[in-house]
Short mmCIF file of C-alpha atoms and ligand atoms in Angstrom, two decimals:
data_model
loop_
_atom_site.label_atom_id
_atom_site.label_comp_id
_atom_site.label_asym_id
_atom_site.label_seq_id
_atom_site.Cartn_x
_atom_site.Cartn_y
_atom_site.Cartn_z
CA UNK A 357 4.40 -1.58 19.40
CA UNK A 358 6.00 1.58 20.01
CA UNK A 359 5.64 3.23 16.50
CA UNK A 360 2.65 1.66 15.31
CA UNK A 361 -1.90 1.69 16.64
CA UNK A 362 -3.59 -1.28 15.13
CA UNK A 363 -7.00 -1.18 15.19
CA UNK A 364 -9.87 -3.66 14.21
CA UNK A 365 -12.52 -2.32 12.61
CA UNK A 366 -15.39 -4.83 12.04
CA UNK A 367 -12.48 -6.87 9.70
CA UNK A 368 -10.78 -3.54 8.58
CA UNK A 369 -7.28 -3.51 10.28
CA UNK A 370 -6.28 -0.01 10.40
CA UNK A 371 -2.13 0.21 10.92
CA UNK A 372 -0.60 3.91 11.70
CA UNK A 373 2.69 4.93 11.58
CA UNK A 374 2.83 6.74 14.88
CA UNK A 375 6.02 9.77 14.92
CA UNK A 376 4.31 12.84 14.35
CA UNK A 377 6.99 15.00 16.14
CA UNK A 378 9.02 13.71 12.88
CA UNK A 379 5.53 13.53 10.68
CA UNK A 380 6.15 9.52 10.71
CA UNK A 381 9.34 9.57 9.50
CA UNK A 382 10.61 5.98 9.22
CA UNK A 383 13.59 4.47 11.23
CA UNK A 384 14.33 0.82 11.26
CA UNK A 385 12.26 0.39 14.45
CA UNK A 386 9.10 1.42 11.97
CA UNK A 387 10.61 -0.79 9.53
CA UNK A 388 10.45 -4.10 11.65
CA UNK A 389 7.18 -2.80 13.61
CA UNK A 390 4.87 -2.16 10.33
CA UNK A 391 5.92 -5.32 8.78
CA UNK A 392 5.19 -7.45 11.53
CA UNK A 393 1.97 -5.66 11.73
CA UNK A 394 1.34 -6.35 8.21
CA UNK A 395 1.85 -9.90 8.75
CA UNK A 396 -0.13 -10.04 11.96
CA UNK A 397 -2.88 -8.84 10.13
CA UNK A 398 -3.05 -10.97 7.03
CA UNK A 399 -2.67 -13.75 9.44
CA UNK A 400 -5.92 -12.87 11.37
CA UNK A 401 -8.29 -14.33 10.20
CA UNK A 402 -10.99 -11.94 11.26
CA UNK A 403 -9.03 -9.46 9.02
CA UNK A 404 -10.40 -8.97 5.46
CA UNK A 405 -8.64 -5.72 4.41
CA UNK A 406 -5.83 -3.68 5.94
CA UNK A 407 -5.58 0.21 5.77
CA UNK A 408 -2.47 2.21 6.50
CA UNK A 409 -2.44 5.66 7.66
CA UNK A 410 -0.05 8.24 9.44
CA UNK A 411 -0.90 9.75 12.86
CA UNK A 412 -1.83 13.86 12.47
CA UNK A 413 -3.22 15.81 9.87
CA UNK A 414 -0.10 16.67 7.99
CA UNK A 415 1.89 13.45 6.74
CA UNK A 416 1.73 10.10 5.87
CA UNK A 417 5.30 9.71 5.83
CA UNK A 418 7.65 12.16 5.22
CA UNK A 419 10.21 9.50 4.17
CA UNK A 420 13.17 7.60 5.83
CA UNK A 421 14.22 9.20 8.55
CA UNK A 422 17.32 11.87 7.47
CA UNK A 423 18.79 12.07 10.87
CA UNK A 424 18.94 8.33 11.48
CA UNK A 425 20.42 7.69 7.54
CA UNK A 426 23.12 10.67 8.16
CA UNK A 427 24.84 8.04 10.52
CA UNK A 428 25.01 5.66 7.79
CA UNK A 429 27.73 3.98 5.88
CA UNK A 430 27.08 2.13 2.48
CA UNK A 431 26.84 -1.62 4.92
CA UNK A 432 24.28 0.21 7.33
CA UNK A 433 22.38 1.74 4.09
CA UNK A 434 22.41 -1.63 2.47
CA UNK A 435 20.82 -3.17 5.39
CA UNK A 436 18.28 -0.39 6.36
CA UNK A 437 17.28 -0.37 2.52
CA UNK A 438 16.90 -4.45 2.51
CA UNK A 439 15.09 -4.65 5.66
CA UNK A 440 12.36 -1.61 4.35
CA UNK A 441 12.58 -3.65 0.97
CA UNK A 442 11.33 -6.59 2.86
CA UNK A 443 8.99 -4.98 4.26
CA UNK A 444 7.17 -3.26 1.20
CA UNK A 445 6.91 -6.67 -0.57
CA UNK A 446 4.71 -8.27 2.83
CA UNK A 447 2.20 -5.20 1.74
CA UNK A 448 2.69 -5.87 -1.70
CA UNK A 449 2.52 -9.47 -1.63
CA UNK A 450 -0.55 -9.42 1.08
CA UNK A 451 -3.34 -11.56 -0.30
CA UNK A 452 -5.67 -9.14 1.52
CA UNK A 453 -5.92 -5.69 0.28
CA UNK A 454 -3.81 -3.11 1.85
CA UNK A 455 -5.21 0.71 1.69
CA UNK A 456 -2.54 2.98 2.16
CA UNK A 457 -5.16 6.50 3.23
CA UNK A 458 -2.58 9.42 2.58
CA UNK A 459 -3.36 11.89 4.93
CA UNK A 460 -0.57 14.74 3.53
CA UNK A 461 3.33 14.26 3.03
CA UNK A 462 3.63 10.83 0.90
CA UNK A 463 7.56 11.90 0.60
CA UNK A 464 10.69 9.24 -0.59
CA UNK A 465 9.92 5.76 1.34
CA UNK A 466 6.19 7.17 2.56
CA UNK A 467 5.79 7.28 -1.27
CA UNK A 468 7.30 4.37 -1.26
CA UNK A 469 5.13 2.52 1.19
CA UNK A 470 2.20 3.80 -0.29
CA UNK A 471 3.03 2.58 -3.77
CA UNK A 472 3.64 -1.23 -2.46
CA UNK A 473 -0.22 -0.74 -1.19
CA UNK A 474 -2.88 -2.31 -4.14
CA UNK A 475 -4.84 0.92 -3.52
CA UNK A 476 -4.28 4.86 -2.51
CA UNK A 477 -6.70 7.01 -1.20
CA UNK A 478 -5.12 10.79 -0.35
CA UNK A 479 -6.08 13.50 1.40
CA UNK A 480 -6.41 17.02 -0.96
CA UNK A 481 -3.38 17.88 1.21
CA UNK A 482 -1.58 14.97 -0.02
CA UNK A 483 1.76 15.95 -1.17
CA UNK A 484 3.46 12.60 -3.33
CA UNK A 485 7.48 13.10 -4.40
CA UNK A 486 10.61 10.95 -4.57
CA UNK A 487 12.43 13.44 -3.50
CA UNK A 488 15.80 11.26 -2.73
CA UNK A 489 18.03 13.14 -5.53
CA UNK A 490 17.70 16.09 -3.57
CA UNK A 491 19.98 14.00 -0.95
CA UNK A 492 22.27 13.21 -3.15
CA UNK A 493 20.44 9.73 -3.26
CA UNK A 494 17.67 7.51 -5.34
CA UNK A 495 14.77 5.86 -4.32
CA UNK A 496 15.63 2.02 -2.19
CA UNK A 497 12.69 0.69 -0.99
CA UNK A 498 11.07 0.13 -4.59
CA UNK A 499 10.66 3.63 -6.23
CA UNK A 500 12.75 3.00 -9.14
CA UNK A 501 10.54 -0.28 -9.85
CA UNK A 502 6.99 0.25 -8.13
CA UNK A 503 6.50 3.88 -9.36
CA UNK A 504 7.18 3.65 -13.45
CA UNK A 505 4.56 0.09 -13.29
CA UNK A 506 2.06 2.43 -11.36
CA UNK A 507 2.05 5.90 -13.61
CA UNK A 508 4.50 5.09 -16.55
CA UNK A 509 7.93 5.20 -17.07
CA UNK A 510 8.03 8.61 -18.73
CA UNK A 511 6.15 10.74 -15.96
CA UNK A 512 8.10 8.72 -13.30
CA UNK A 513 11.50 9.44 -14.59
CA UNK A 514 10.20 12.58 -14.14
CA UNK A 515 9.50 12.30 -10.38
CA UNK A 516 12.34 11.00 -9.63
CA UNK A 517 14.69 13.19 -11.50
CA UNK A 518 13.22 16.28 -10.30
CA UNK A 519 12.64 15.09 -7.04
CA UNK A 520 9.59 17.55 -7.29
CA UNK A 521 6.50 17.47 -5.16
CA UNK A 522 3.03 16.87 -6.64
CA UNK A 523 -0.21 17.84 -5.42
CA UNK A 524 -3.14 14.99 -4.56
CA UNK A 525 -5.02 16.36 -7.85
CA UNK A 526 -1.97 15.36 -10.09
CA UNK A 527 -1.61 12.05 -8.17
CA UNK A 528 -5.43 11.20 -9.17
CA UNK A 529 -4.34 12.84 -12.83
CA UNK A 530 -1.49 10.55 -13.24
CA UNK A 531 -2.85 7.17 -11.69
CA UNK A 532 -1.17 7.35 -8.04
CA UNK A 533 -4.02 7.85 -6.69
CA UNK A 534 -7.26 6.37 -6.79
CA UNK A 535 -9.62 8.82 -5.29
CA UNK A 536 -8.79 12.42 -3.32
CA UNK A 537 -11.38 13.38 -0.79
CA UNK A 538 -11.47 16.02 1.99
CA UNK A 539 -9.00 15.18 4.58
CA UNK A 540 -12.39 14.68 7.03
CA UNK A 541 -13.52 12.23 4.52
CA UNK A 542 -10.39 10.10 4.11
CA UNK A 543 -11.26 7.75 6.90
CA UNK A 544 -14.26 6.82 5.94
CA UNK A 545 -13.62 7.06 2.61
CA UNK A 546 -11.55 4.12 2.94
CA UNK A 547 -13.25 2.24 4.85
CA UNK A 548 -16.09 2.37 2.68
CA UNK A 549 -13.64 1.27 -0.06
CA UNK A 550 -12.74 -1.75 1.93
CA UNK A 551 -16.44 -2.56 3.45
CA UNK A 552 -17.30 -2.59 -0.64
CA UNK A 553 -14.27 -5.09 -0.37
CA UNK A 554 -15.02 -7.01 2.10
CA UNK A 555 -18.69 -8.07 0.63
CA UNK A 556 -16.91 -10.53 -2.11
CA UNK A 557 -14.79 -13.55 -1.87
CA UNK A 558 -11.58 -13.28 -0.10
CA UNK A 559 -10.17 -16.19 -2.20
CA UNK A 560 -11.19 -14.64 -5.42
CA UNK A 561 -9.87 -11.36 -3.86
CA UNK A 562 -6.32 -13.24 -3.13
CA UNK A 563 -6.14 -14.83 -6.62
CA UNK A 564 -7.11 -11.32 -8.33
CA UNK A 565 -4.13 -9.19 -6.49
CA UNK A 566 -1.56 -12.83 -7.00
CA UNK A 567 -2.22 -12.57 -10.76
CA UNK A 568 -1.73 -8.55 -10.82
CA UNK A 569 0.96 -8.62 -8.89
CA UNK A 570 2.64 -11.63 -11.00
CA UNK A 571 1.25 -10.66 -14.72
CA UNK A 572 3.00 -7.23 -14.05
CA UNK A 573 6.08 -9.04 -14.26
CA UNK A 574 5.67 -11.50 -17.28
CA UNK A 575 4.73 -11.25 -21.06
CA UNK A 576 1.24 -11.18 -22.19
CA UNK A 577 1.36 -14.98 -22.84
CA UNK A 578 2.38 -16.01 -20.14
CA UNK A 579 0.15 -14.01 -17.64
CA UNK A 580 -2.90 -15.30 -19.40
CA UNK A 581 -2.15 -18.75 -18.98
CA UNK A 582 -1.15 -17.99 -15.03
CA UNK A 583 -4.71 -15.79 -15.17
CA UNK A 584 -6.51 -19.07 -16.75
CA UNK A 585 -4.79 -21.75 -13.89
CA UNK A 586 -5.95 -19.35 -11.24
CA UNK A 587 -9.14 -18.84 -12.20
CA UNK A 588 -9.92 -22.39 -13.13
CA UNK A 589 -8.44 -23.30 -9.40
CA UNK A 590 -11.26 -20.88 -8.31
CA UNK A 591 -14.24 -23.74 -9.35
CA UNK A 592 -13.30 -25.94 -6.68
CA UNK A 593 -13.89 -23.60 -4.19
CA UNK A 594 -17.24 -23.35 -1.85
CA UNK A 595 -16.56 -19.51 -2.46
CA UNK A 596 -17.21 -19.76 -6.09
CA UNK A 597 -19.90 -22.12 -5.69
CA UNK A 598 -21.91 -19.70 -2.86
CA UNK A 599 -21.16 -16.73 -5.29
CA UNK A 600 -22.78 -18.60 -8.57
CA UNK A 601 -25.77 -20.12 -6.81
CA UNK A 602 -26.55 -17.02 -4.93
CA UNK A 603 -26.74 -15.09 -8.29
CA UNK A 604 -28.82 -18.03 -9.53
CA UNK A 605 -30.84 -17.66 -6.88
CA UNK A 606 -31.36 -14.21 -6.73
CA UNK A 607 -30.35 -13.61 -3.14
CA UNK A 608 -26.77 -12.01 -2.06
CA UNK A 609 -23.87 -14.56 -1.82
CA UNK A 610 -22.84 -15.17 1.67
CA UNK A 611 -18.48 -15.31 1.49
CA UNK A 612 -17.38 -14.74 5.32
CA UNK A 613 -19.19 -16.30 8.61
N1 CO8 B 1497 13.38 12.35 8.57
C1 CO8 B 1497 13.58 12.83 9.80
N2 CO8 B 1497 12.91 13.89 10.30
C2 CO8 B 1497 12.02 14.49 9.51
C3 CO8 B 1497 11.76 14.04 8.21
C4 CO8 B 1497 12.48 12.91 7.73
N3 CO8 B 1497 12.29 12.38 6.52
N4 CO8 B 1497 10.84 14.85 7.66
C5 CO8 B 1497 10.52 15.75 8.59
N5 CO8 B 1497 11.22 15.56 9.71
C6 CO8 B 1497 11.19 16.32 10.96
C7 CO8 B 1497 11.87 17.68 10.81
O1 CO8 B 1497 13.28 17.54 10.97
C8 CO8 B 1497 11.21 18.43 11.94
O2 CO8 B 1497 11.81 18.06 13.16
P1 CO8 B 1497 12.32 19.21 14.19
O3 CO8 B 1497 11.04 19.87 14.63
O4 CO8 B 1497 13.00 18.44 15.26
O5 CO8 B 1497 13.21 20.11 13.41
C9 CO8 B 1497 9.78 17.90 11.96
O6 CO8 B 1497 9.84 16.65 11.25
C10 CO8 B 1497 8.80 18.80 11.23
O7 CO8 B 1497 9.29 19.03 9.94
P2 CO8 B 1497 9.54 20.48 9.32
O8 CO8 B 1497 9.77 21.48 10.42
O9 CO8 B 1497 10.60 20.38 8.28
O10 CO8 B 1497 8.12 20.75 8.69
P3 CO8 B 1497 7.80 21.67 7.42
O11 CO8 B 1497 6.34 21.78 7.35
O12 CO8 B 1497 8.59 22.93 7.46
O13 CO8 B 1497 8.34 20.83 6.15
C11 CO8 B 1497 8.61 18.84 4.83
C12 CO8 B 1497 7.74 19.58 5.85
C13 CO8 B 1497 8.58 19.58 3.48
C14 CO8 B 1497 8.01 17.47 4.64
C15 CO8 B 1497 10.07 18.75 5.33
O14 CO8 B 1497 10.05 18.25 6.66
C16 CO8 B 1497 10.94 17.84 4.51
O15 CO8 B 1497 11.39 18.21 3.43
N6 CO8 B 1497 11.22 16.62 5.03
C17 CO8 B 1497 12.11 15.67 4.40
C18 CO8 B 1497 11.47 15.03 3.19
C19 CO8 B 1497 12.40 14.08 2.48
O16 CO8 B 1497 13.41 14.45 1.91
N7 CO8 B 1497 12.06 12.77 2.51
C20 CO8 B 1497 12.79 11.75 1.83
C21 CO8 B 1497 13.83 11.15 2.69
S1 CO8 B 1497 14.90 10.01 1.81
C22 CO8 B 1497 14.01 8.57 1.76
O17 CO8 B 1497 12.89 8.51 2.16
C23 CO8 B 1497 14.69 7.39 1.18
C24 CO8 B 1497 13.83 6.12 1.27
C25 CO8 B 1497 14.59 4.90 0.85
C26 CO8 B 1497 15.51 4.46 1.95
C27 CO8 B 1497 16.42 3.41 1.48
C28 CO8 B 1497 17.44 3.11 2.57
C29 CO8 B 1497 18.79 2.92 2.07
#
């Protein structure tokens, strides 16, 4: 891949963006490369949970890249938006947990990206903004829907209004964040967060991120009874079975060879 590292880290795949001349902006070679990564990895069976980073110390993503959108008519804008579009749902719709580890600018669709991840770990020099108004533009690969069902409608109107950057702290504040660490400690912060993963069962892990990922979508009702089918689904599994005997038997369940 030209753009993209993968590594494999004992299960952990660990995808990053690779531009740091342009601190990772993304053109639509990024856009094709980091989704076929994503589904290379939750195809790999000796993957349990991906991470996404950006190369360098001083972004994540900085957001689409300007210089390649400047060219752009409303056709070329449509596609580049539909293709990254695409792209954020195979993160979002991964039945194995994808990281994003924000190691500074988390700007327009590196905001983006990071929000179609089911967890965030930053950096303290994590910088999170939609900043696309500023352009002259609004968020397209999800901000306008991701970000309000992640911190609230009210403070994300905000965001995205303003277009204002906010520090790592306000991200934790907020809910964009899960945890901010040292930026020597984001690593293996987050691999410790997906190690602690890794330990229970990847179908119960699949059905728990299916029925977030659909509830969010569907009235109370509903999502309980989609909640109940899933979790009933869950008995005929050996996973469930190792995981309730083990308990039984006082010993740690055993969930991946
Ligand atoms: N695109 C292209 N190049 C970029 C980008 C970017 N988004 N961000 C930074 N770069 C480049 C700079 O041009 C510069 O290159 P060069 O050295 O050749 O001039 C290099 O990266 C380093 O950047 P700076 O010198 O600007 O570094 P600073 O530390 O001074 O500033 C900032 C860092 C504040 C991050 C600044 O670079 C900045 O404001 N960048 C742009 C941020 C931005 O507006 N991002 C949002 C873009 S819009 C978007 O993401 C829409 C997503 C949805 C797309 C839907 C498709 C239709």
């Amino acid at each position: 891949m030209q753009t993209l590292s993968i590594q494999n880290e004992n299960g952990i795949a660990i995808i990053t963006i690779n531009r740091p001349d342009v601190l990772n902006a993304v053109n639509d070679v990024v856009v094709a490369e980091l989704g076929q990564a994503v589904q290379n990895t939750t195809d790999d069976e000796s993957i349990g949970v991906i991470i996404i980073t950006g190369a360098g110390e001083k972004a994540f993503v900085a957001g689409a890249d300007i210089k390649a959108m400047s060219k752009m008519n409303a056709e070329d804008a449509l596609t580049f938006g539909q293709n990254g579009q695409k792209m954020t749902m195979l993160i979002e719709d991964s039945p194995k947990p994808v990281i994003a580890a924000i190691n500074g600018f988390a700007l327009g669709g590196g905001c983006e990206i990071a929000l179609a991840c089911h967890l965030r770990i930053a950096s303290e020099n994590a910088i999170f903004s939609q900043p696309e108004v500023k352009l002259g533009l609004i968020p397209g690969w999800g901000g306008t829907q991701r970000l309000p069902r992640i911190v609230g409608k009210g403070k994300a109107t905000e965001m995205i209004l303003t277009g204002e950057m906010i520090s790592a702290d306000e991200a934790y504040r907020i809910g964009l964040a899960n945890a901010v660490v040292p930026l020597n400690e984001l690593s293996k912060t987050s691999l410790k967060m997906a190690e602690s993963i890794l330990k229970n069962g990847p179908n119960a892990i699949a059905q728990s991120l299916a029925s977030i990922n659909a509830g969010s979508g569907l009235q109370i009702k509903h999502g309980l009874e989609m909640e109940v089918k899933n979790f009933s689904e869950l008995f005929g599994t050996d996973e469930a079975k190792e995981g309730l005997t083990a308990f039984i038997e006082k010993r740690p369940p055993k969930f991946r060879s």
